């Protein structure tokens, strides 16, 4: 089966997987979606015997149909190697009745590594296949974790350079430090005075500018995106849900065909969308729990069918989910609108203009299978403490948002539940130790807390943390949210 990609916003010509990866976003501003969601073509009973890499191949070969077996295996081998601190790549651990799918064993200790360690391989392979001569400029907005993971993936990759924008006051100290110490001659990091949505909007505007694209092309550059709107990020994220199902079988927790639940701490809706695709491929998933922090625009959407971004923005302890415009939701809207691009375009125009949209009852009826939930800051902290007390296991604030939704909405179902555990607690030491015992840890410095967390959890300090302790700061550019394009032009010498 040959899967092609089309835009969510118009019936323009279809493109191949490699072209969709290179472009990132469709010309009409829509997102690329596969023209059909392929079914898994191996029996579920074979999953327990597959390694992570083998599972990755079985999933990705279905979506990246214009890659040869050799090309795809090369990408997978290069990505999922000893950059990860465990051979399992994504271990599934049972704690207090739930199954935590640990997606933070890569280089930058957050789940973005799962896709961003393979994206540079997919991108350079795609460039070769399409005879691209230009240098590919990866332009990315980050709420904290994508930025570092993309920088780590693309640093010194020939034929590419990368520019990352992050909200100057909207990421954790460790996240910021990880980015501003990034090595690599082709890496650029810029803090903006604004929030993540501002950064994402600015990046989308640059992608949409034909005039800028032409000037870039003259200088031998073209943009691509490492954001989760890129199909080259979405597809690798499907893999670990399939892998988790195999692990549950292997651990004797379920029988072949048993349905499971999945809880995903959600921001841009990429991770949970991957779980939804996995379900549509035939993986037995009953309910997808979409867990939000206090920026609960998605919770409200699942409750009412109304998506309203006009609301107060909260900076929370789970900054990678401090998002009011969840880009990947567009791909779900496309599905529930019966794949009608006109409907999607109408909704997206309304979101851009009036700042809200309402879906029809018919569309809402197709959202069964999703349940929204959210955690306040207090509930998040309480859950970190609760899991620590119950299971001697320390989770980060993002995972805790999901765990709260698990305890309040999923724990009493008879289904086994997988919680996507999206970051190492070491990335958010202050929030985590505050949750456990604020009085005791309040006065300590960030790196002191690292040692404290090590003592509390018994989990080895990840290499990513050790490195940034001593690494010099090499990026200090800051600009206003209105100056993003000028900054890019200056960096590229346009
Ligand atoms: C990016 C991120 C999320 C949100 O994932 P989306 O795919 O944007 O919904 C959750 N947790 C962490 C730690 C992240 O880095």
Coordinates of C-alpha atoms and ligand atoms in Angstrom, one line a residue:
X1 CA 0.0 0.0 0.0
X2 CA 1.4 3.4 -1.0
X3 CA 0.5 6.1 1.5
X4 CA 0.5 9.6 0.3
X5 CA -0.1 12.8 2.3
X6 CA -2.7 15.5 1.8
X7 CA -3.4 18.8 3.6
X8 CA -6.1 19.2 6.2
X9 CA -7.2 22.5 4.7
X10 CA -7.6 22.0 0.9
X11 CA -7.8 19.3 -1.7
X12 CA -4.4 20.3 -3.2
X13 CA -2.2 17.7 -4.8
X14 CA -0.9 14.8 -2.6
X15 CA 2.7 14.5 -1.7
X16 CA 5.0 11.6 -0.8
X17 CA 6.0 11.0 2.8
X18 CA 9.5 12.3 2.2
X19 CA 8.1 15.5 0.6
X20 CA 5.8 16.0 3.6
X21 CA 8.7 15.6 6.0
X22 CA 10.7 18.2 4.1
X23 CA 7.9 20.7 3.9
X24 CA 6.6 20.3 7.5
X25 CA 3.5 22.3 6.8
X26 CA 1.4 22.3 3.6
X27 CA 1.4 25.4 1.4
X28 CA -2.1 26.3 2.4
X29 CA -1.1 26.3 6.1
X30 CA -2.8 23.0 6.8
X31 CA -1.1 19.9 8.3
X32 CA -0.2 16.9 6.3
X33 CA -2.3 13.8 7.0
X34 CA -1.9 10.3 5.5
X35 CA -4.6 9.6 2.9
X36 CA -5.5 6.6 4.9
X37 CA -4.4 5.3 8.3
X38 CA -2.8 1.9 7.5
X39 CA -3.6 -1.2 9.6
X40 CA -0.9 -3.0 11.5
X41 CA 0.0 -5.9 9.2
X42 CA 1.6 -8.1 11.8
X43 CA -0.3 -10.1 14.4
X44 CA -0.5 -8.6 17.9
X45 CA 0.8 -11.9 19.2
X46 CA 4.1 -11.2 17.5
X47 CA 4.7 -7.9 19.4
X48 CA 6.2 -9.2 22.6
X49 CA 9.1 -10.7 20.7
X50 CA 10.0 -7.5 18.8
X51 CA 12.7 -5.1 20.0
X52 CA 11.9 -1.4 20.0
X53 CA 13.8 -1.0 16.7
X54 CA 11.9 -3.9 15.1
X55 CA 8.6 -2.4 16.3
X56 CA 9.6 0.9 14.9
X57 CA 10.3 -0.6 11.5
X58 CA 6.9 -2.4 11.4
X59 CA 5.1 0.8 12.1
X60 CA 7.1 3.3 10.1
X61 CA 7.3 1.2 6.9
X62 CA 3.5 1.6 6.7
X63 CA 3.6 5.4 6.7
X64 CA 6.9 6.2 5.0
X65 CA 6.1 4.2 1.9
X66 CA 8.6 6.0 -0.4
X67 CA 11.5 5.0 1.9
X68 CA 13.3 1.8 1.0
X69 CA 13.7 -0.9 3.7
X70 CA 17.4 -0.1 3.7
X71 CA 16.9 3.6 4.2
X72 CA 14.4 3.2 6.9
X73 CA 16.4 0.7 8.8
X74 CA 19.4 3.0 8.6
X75 CA 17.3 5.8 10.1
X76 CA 16.1 3.6 12.9
X77 CA 19.5 2.2 13.7
X78 CA 21.0 5.6 13.9
X79 CA 18.3 7.0 16.1
X80 CA 17.6 4.3 18.7
X81 CA 21.1 3.4 19.7
X82 CA 23.1 3.9 22.9
X83 CA 22.1 7.6 23.0
X84 CA 19.3 6.1 25.1
X85 CA 20.3 5.0 28.5
X86 CA 18.4 1.7 28.3
X87 CA 18.4 -0.9 25.6
X88 CA 14.6 -1.1 25.9
X89 CA 14.4 2.5 24.7
X90 CA 10.9 3.0 26.3
X91 CA 10.6 0.8 29.4
X92 CA 7.1 0.1 30.8
X93 CA 7.1 0.0 34.6
X94 CA 4.2 -0.9 36.9
X95 CA 3.7 1.4 39.9
X96 CA 0.7 1.5 42.2
X97 CA -1.4 -0.3 39.7
X98 CA -0.6 1.9 36.7
X99 CA 1.8 1.3 33.9
X100 CA 4.3 4.2 33.3
X101 CA 5.7 4.2 29.8
X102 CA 9.0 5.9 30.4
X103 CA 9.6 8.1 27.3
X104 CA 12.5 10.0 28.8
X105 CA 15.5 7.8 28.4
X106 CA 17.0 9.7 25.5
X107 CA 19.6 12.4 25.3
X108 CA 17.5 15.3 26.6
X109 CA 15.5 13.3 29.1
X110 CA 12.0 14.2 27.8
X111 CA 9.7 12.3 25.4
X112 CA 10.6 14.6 22.5
X113 CA 13.7 12.6 22.0
X114 CA 11.6 9.6 20.9
X115 CA 10.8 11.4 17.6
X116 CA 13.6 14.0 17.4
X117 CA 16.4 11.5 17.5
X118 CA 15.1 10.0 14.2
X119 CA 13.8 13.2 12.5
X120 CA 17.3 14.4 11.4
X121 CA 17.8 11.0 9.7
X122 CA 14.4 11.1 8.1
X123 CA 15.0 14.7 7.0
X124 CA 18.4 14.1 5.4
X125 CA 17.2 10.9 3.7
X126 CA 14.2 12.8 2.4
X127 CA 16.4 15.6 1.1
X128 CA 18.6 13.1 -0.8
X129 CA 15.6 11.3 -2.3
X130 CA 14.2 14.6 -3.5
X131 CA 17.5 16.0 -4.8
X132 CA 17.3 19.0 -2.5
X133 CA 20.4 21.2 -2.9
X134 CA 19.4 24.0 -0.5
X135 CA 20.5 24.0 3.1
X136 CA 17.6 23.0 5.3
X137 CA 16.9 25.5 8.0
X138 CA 14.9 23.9 10.9
X139 CA 12.8 26.6 12.4
X140 CA 11.2 25.6 15.7
X141 CA 9.1 27.1 18.5
X142 CA 9.5 25.3 21.8
X143 CA 7.7 25.2 25.1
X144 CA 10.9 23.8 26.6
X145 CA 11.5 20.3 25.5
X146 CA 11.2 20.2 21.7
X147 CA 13.9 22.9 21.4
X148 CA 16.7 21.0 23.2
X149 CA 15.7 17.7 21.6
X150 CA 15.8 19.2 18.2
X151 CA 19.0 21.0 18.8
X152 CA 20.6 17.8 20.0
X153 CA 19.3 15.9 17.0
X154 CA 20.4 18.4 14.3
X155 CA 23.6 19.7 15.8
X156 CA 26.4 19.5 13.2
X157 CA 24.2 17.4 10.8
X158 CA 25.6 18.4 7.4
X159 CA 23.2 20.3 5.1
X160 CA 21.1 21.6 8.0
X161 CA 21.0 24.4 10.5
X162 CA 18.5 25.0 13.3
X163 CA 17.0 28.0 14.9
X164 CA 15.0 27.6 18.1
X165 CA 12.7 30.2 19.7
X166 CA 11.6 29.7 23.3
X167 CA 9.6 31.9 25.7
X168 CA 12.3 33.6 27.8
X169 CA 10.3 33.4 31.0
X170 CA 8.3 30.3 30.2
X171 CA 10.7 27.3 30.6
X172 CA 12.3 25.7 33.6
X173 CA 15.8 26.8 34.6
X174 CA 17.2 23.4 33.6
X175 CA 15.4 23.5 30.2
X176 CA 16.8 26.9 29.5
X177 CA 20.3 25.9 30.5
X178 CA 20.1 22.8 28.3
X179 CA 19.3 25.0 25.3
X180 CA 21.7 27.9 25.8
X181 CA 24.7 25.6 26.3
X182 CA 24.0 23.7 23.1
X183 CA 27.1 23.1 21.0
X184 CA 27.2 22.8 17.2
X185 CA 28.2 25.4 14.6
X186 CA 24.7 25.2 13.0
X187 CA 22.7 25.8 16.1
X188 CA 20.9 29.1 17.1
X189 CA 18.8 29.6 20.2
X190 CA 16.7 32.7 20.7
X191 CA 14.6 33.7 23.8
X192 CA 11.5 35.7 23.0
X193 CA 9.6 38.2 25.2
X194 CA 6.3 36.4 24.9
X195 CA 4.8 33.0 25.5
X196 CA 4.9 29.7 23.6
X197 CA 1.8 30.5 21.6
X198 CA 3.5 33.7 20.5
X199 CA 6.6 31.8 19.4
X200 CA 4.5 29.2 17.6
X201 CA 2.5 31.9 15.8
X202 CA 5.7 33.7 14.7
X203 CA 7.2 30.5 13.4
X204 CA 4.0 29.7 11.5
X205 CA 3.9 33.2 9.9
X206 CA 7.5 32.7 8.7
X207 CA 6.6 29.4 7.2
X208 CA 3.6 30.9 5.5
X209 CA 5.5 33.8 3.9
X210 CA 6.1 33.2 0.2
X211 CA 8.2 36.4 0.0
X212 CA 10.6 35.1 2.7
X213 CA 10.7 31.7 1.1
X214 CA 11.8 33.3 -2.2
X215 CA 14.6 35.3 -0.6
X216 CA 15.8 32.2 1.3
X217 CA 15.8 30.2 -1.9
X218 CA 18.0 32.8 -3.6
X219 CA 20.5 32.4 -0.8
X220 CA 20.3 28.6 -0.9
X221 CA 18.1 28.0 2.1
X222 CA 14.7 26.4 2.7
X223 CA 12.7 26.0 5.9
X224 CA 11.5 22.9 7.5
X225 CA 10.0 22.2 10.8
X226 CA 10.9 20.0 13.8
X227 CA 7.7 20.9 15.5
X228 CA 5.2 18.2 16.2
X229 CA 3.2 19.3 13.2
X230 CA 5.8 17.4 11.1
X231 CA 4.6 14.0 10.1
X232 CA 8.2 12.9 10.7
X233 CA 7.6 13.5 14.3
X234 CA 4.1 12.1 14.6
X235 CA 4.8 8.7 13.1
X236 CA 7.7 7.8 15.3
X237 CA 5.5 8.5 18.3
X238 CA 3.0 5.9 17.3
X239 CA 5.7 3.3 17.8
X240 CA 5.9 3.3 21.5
X241 CA 2.2 2.7 22.0
X242 CA 2.5 -0.4 19.9
X243 CA 5.6 -1.4 21.8
X244 CA 3.8 -0.8 25.2
X245 CA 1.1 -3.2 24.2
X246 CA 3.7 -5.8 23.4
X247 CA 5.3 -5.2 26.8
X248 CA 2.0 -5.7 28.6
X249 CA 1.6 -9.0 26.7
X250 CA 5.1 -10.0 27.5
X251 CA 4.7 -9.1 31.2
X252 CA 1.5 -11.3 31.3
X253 CA -0.6 -8.4 32.2
X254 CA -3.1 -8.8 29.3
X255 CA -4.2 -11.4 26.8
X256 CA -3.9 -10.8 23.1
X257 CA -6.7 -8.5 22.0
X258 CA -7.6 -7.1 25.4
X259 CA -8.3 -3.4 25.3
X260 CA -6.2 -1.0 27.3
X261 CA -6.5 2.6 28.3
X262 CA -3.9 5.3 27.7
X263 CA -3.5 8.6 29.6
X264 CA -1.4 11.3 27.9
X265 CA -0.2 14.6 29.4
X266 CA -1.1 16.9 26.6
X267 CA 0.0 20.2 25.2
X268 CA 0.2 20.5 21.4
X269 CA -1.9 17.3 21.0
X270 CA 0.9 15.4 19.2
X271 CA 1.6 12.6 21.6
X272 CA -2.1 11.7 22.2
X273 CA -2.8 12.0 18.4
X274 CA -0.1 9.3 17.9
X275 CA -2.0 7.1 20.3
X276 CA -5.2 7.8 18.4
X277 CA -3.5 6.8 15.1
X278 CA -2.2 3.6 16.9
X279 CA -5.8 2.8 17.9
X280 CA -7.0 3.4 14.3
X281 CA -4.3 1.0 13.1
X282 CA -5.9 -1.7 15.1
X283 CA -4.2 -1.5 18.4
X284 CA -6.8 -2.4 21.1
X285 CA -7.1 0.9 23.0
X286 CA -10.5 1.6 24.7
X287 CA -10.2 5.2 26.0
X288 CA -7.7 7.9 25.4
X289 CA -7.5 10.2 28.4
X290 CA -6.3 13.7 27.4
X291 CA -4.8 15.2 30.5
X292 CA -4.3 19.0 30.7
X293 CA -2.8 21.3 33.4
X294 CA -4.5 24.6 34.4
X295 CA -4.4 25.7 30.7
X296 CA -7.3 23.3 30.2
X297 CA -8.5 24.4 26.8
X298 CA -8.6 20.8 25.6
X299 CA -10.6 19.6 28.7
X300 CA -13.2 22.3 28.0
X301 CA -13.2 21.3 24.3
X302 CA -14.0 17.7 25.1
X303 CA -16.7 18.8 27.6
X304 CA -18.5 21.2 25.3
X305 CA -17.3 20.9 21.7
X306 CA -16.2 24.6 22.0
X307 CA -12.5 25.5 21.5
X308 CA -11.8 28.9 23.0
X309 CA -8.3 30.2 23.2
X310 CA -9.4 33.6 24.6
X311 CA -8.6 32.9 28.2
X312 CA -6.0 33.6 30.9
X313 CA -2.7 31.9 30.2
X314 CA -1.1 30.2 33.2
X315 CA 2.6 29.5 33.7
X316 CA 2.6 26.1 35.5
X317 CA 5.0 23.6 36.8
X318 CA 4.4 21.6 33.6
X319 CA 5.6 24.3 31.2
X320 CA 5.7 22.0 28.1
X321 CA 1.9 21.8 28.4
X322 CA 1.4 25.6 28.8
X323 CA -0.3 25.9 25.5
X324 CA -3.6 27.4 24.4
X325 CA -3.4 26.5 20.7
X326 CA -2.9 22.8 20.3
X327 CA -1.8 22.5 16.7
X328 CA -2.2 18.8 16.2
X329 CA -5.9 18.9 17.2
X330 CA -6.4 20.0 13.6
X331 CA -5.6 16.4 12.5
X332 CA -8.3 15.1 14.8
X333 CA -10.8 17.7 13.6
X334 CA -10.1 16.5 10.0
X335 CA -10.9 12.9 11.0
X336 CA -14.1 13.8 12.8
X337 CA -15.2 16.2 10.0
X338 CA -15.3 13.2 7.7
X339 CA -12.0 14.3 6.1
X340 CA -13.6 17.5 4.8
X341 CA -10.9 20.2 4.4
X342 CA -13.5 23.0 4.0
X343 CA -14.8 22.4 7.4
X344 CA -11.4 22.3 8.9
X345 CA -10.4 25.5 7.2
X346 CA -13.5 27.2 8.5
X347 CA -12.7 26.2 12.0
X348 CA -9.1 27.2 11.8
X349 CA -10.0 30.6 10.3
X350 CA -12.4 31.1 13.2
X351 CA -9.7 30.2 15.7
X352 CA -7.3 32.6 14.1
X353 CA -9.9 35.4 13.8
X354 CA -12.5 35.3 16.6
X355 CA -10.3 33.1 18.7
X356 CA -12.8 30.2 19.1
X357 CA -14.9 27.7 17.2
X358 CA -17.7 25.3 17.9
X359 CA -17.9 21.8 16.3
X360 CA -21.2 20.2 15.3
X361 CA -23.0 17.5 17.3
X362 CA -22.2 15.1 14.5
X363 CA -18.5 15.8 15.0
X364 CA -18.8 15.5 18.7
X365 CA -20.4 12.1 18.4
X366 CA -17.1 10.9 16.8
X367 CA -15.1 11.9 19.9
X368 CA -16.3 9.0 22.0
X369 CA -13.1 7.2 22.9
X370 CA -11.6 10.5 24.2
X371 CA -12.1 11.7 27.8
X372 CA -10.6 15.0 28.9
X373 CA -9.3 15.6 32.4
X374 CA -7.1 18.2 34.1
X375 CA -5.0 18.8 37.2
X376 CA -4.6 22.0 39.1
X377 CA -1.1 23.0 40.4
X378 CA -2.0 21.7 43.8
X379 CA -3.4 18.4 42.5
X380 CA -0.2 18.0 40.4
X381 CA 2.0 18.4 43.4
X382 CA -0.2 16.2 45.6
X383 CA 0.1 13.5 43.0
X384 CA 3.9 13.6 42.9
X385 CA 3.9 13.1 46.7
X386 CA 1.2 10.5 46.6
X387 CA 3.0 8.3 44.0
X388 CA 6.3 8.8 45.9
X389 CA 4.7 7.6 49.1
X390 CA 2.7 4.8 47.5
X391 CA 5.4 3.4 45.2
X392 CA 8.7 5.0 46.1
X393 CA 8.7 6.3 42.5
X394 CA 9.3 9.9 41.5
X395 CA 7.5 11.3 38.6
X396 CA 7.8 14.7 36.9
X397 CA 5.0 17.4 37.0
X398 CA 3.9 16.6 33.4
X399 CA 3.5 12.9 34.2
X400 CA 1.8 13.9 37.5
X401 CA -0.9 15.7 35.6
X402 CA -1.6 12.5 33.7
X403 CA -1.3 10.4 36.9
X404 CA -3.9 12.7 38.6
X405 CA -6.3 12.1 35.7
X406 CA -5.6 8.3 36.0
X407 CA -6.4 8.3 39.7
X408 CA -9.6 10.3 39.3
X409 CA -10.9 8.9 36.0
X410 CA -9.3 5.6 34.9
X411 CA -8.0 3.7 38.0
X412 CA -11.4 2.1 38.7
X413 CA -11.9 0.7 35.2
X414 CA -11.0 -3.0 34.8
X415 CA -8.7 -2.1 31.9
X416 CA -4.9 -1.9 32.3
X417 CA -3.8 1.7 31.9
X418 CA -0.7 3.0 30.3
X419 CA 0.4 6.5 31.4
X420 CA 2.7 8.3 29.0
X421 CA 5.6 9.4 31.3
X422 CA 7.0 12.3 29.3
X423 CA 9.9 13.7 31.3
X424 CA 12.5 12.7 33.8
X425 CA 12.0 14.3 37.3
X426 CA 15.5 15.5 37.0
X427 CA 14.4 18.0 34.4
X428 CA 12.0 19.7 36.9
X429 CA 13.9 19.2 40.2
X430 CA 12.5 22.2 41.9
X431 CA 8.9 21.5 41.3
X432 CA 9.4 17.8 42.2
X433 CA 11.2 18.4 45.5
X434 CA 8.8 21.2 46.4
X435 CA 6.0 18.8 46.0
X436 CA 7.7 16.2 48.2
X437 CA 8.8 18.6 51.0
X438 CA 8.8 22.3 50.2
X439 CA 10.1 23.4 53.6
X440 CA 13.1 21.2 53.5
X441 CA 14.2 21.9 49.9
X442 CA 13.1 25.5 49.3
X443 CA 16.5 27.1 50.1
X444 CA 18.6 24.8 48.1
X445 CA 20.0 25.7 44.6
X446 CA 18.9 23.8 41.5
X447 CA 22.0 21.6 41.3
X448 CA 22.0 20.8 44.9
X449 CA 18.4 19.6 44.4
X450 CA 19.8 17.2 41.7
X451 CA 21.9 15.5 44.3
X452 CA 18.9 15.5 46.7
X453 CA 16.7 13.9 44.1
X454 CA 19.3 11.3 43.5
X455 CA 19.3 10.4 47.2
X456 CA 15.5 10.3 47.3
X457 CA 14.9 8.3 44.2
X458 CA 18.0 6.1 44.0
X459 CA 17.8 6.8 40.2
X460 CA 21.2 7.6 38.6
X461 CA 21.6 11.3 37.6
X462 CA 21.2 11.3 33.8
X463 CA 24.2 12.3 31.7
X464 CA 22.2 15.2 30.3
X465 CA 22.2 16.9 33.8
X466 CA 25.8 16.2 34.5
X467 CA 26.8 17.9 31.2
X468 CA 25.0 21.2 31.7
X469 CA 26.4 21.7 35.2
X470 CA 29.7 22.8 33.7
X471 CA 28.9 23.6 30.1
X472 CA 29.5 27.3 29.1
X473 CA 26.6 29.4 27.9
X474 CA 27.0 30.0 24.2
X475 CA 23.6 31.4 23.2
X476 CA 22.3 34.7 24.7
X477 CA 20.1 36.2 22.0
X478 CA 16.8 37.6 23.2
X479 CA 14.2 39.4 21.0
X480 CA 10.6 40.7 21.2
X481 CA 7.9 38.4 19.8
X482 CA 7.5 41.0 17.0
X483 CA 11.1 40.7 16.0
X484 CA 11.4 37.0 15.2
X485 CA 11.6 37.3 11.5
X486 CA 14.3 40.1 11.6
X487 CA 16.3 37.8 13.9
X488 CA 16.1 34.9 11.5
X489 CA 17.1 37.2 8.6
X490 CA 20.1 38.4 10.6
X491 CA 21.2 34.9 11.5
X492 CA 21.0 33.7 7.9
X493 CA 22.4 36.9 6.5
X494 CA 19.4 37.6 4.2
Ligands
LIG1 C1 5.9 18.3 24.8 C2 5.6 17.7 26.1 C3 4.3 17.3 26.4 C4 3.1 17.6 25.5 O1 3.1 16.8 24.4 P1 2.3 17.2 23.1 O2 2.6 16.2 22.1 O3 2.7 18.6 22.8 O4 0.8 17.1 23.5 C5 4.1 16.8 27.7 N1 5.1 16.5 28.5 C6 6.4 16.9 28.2 C7 7.5 16.6 29.2 C8 6.7 17.4 27.0 O5 7.9 17.8 26.7

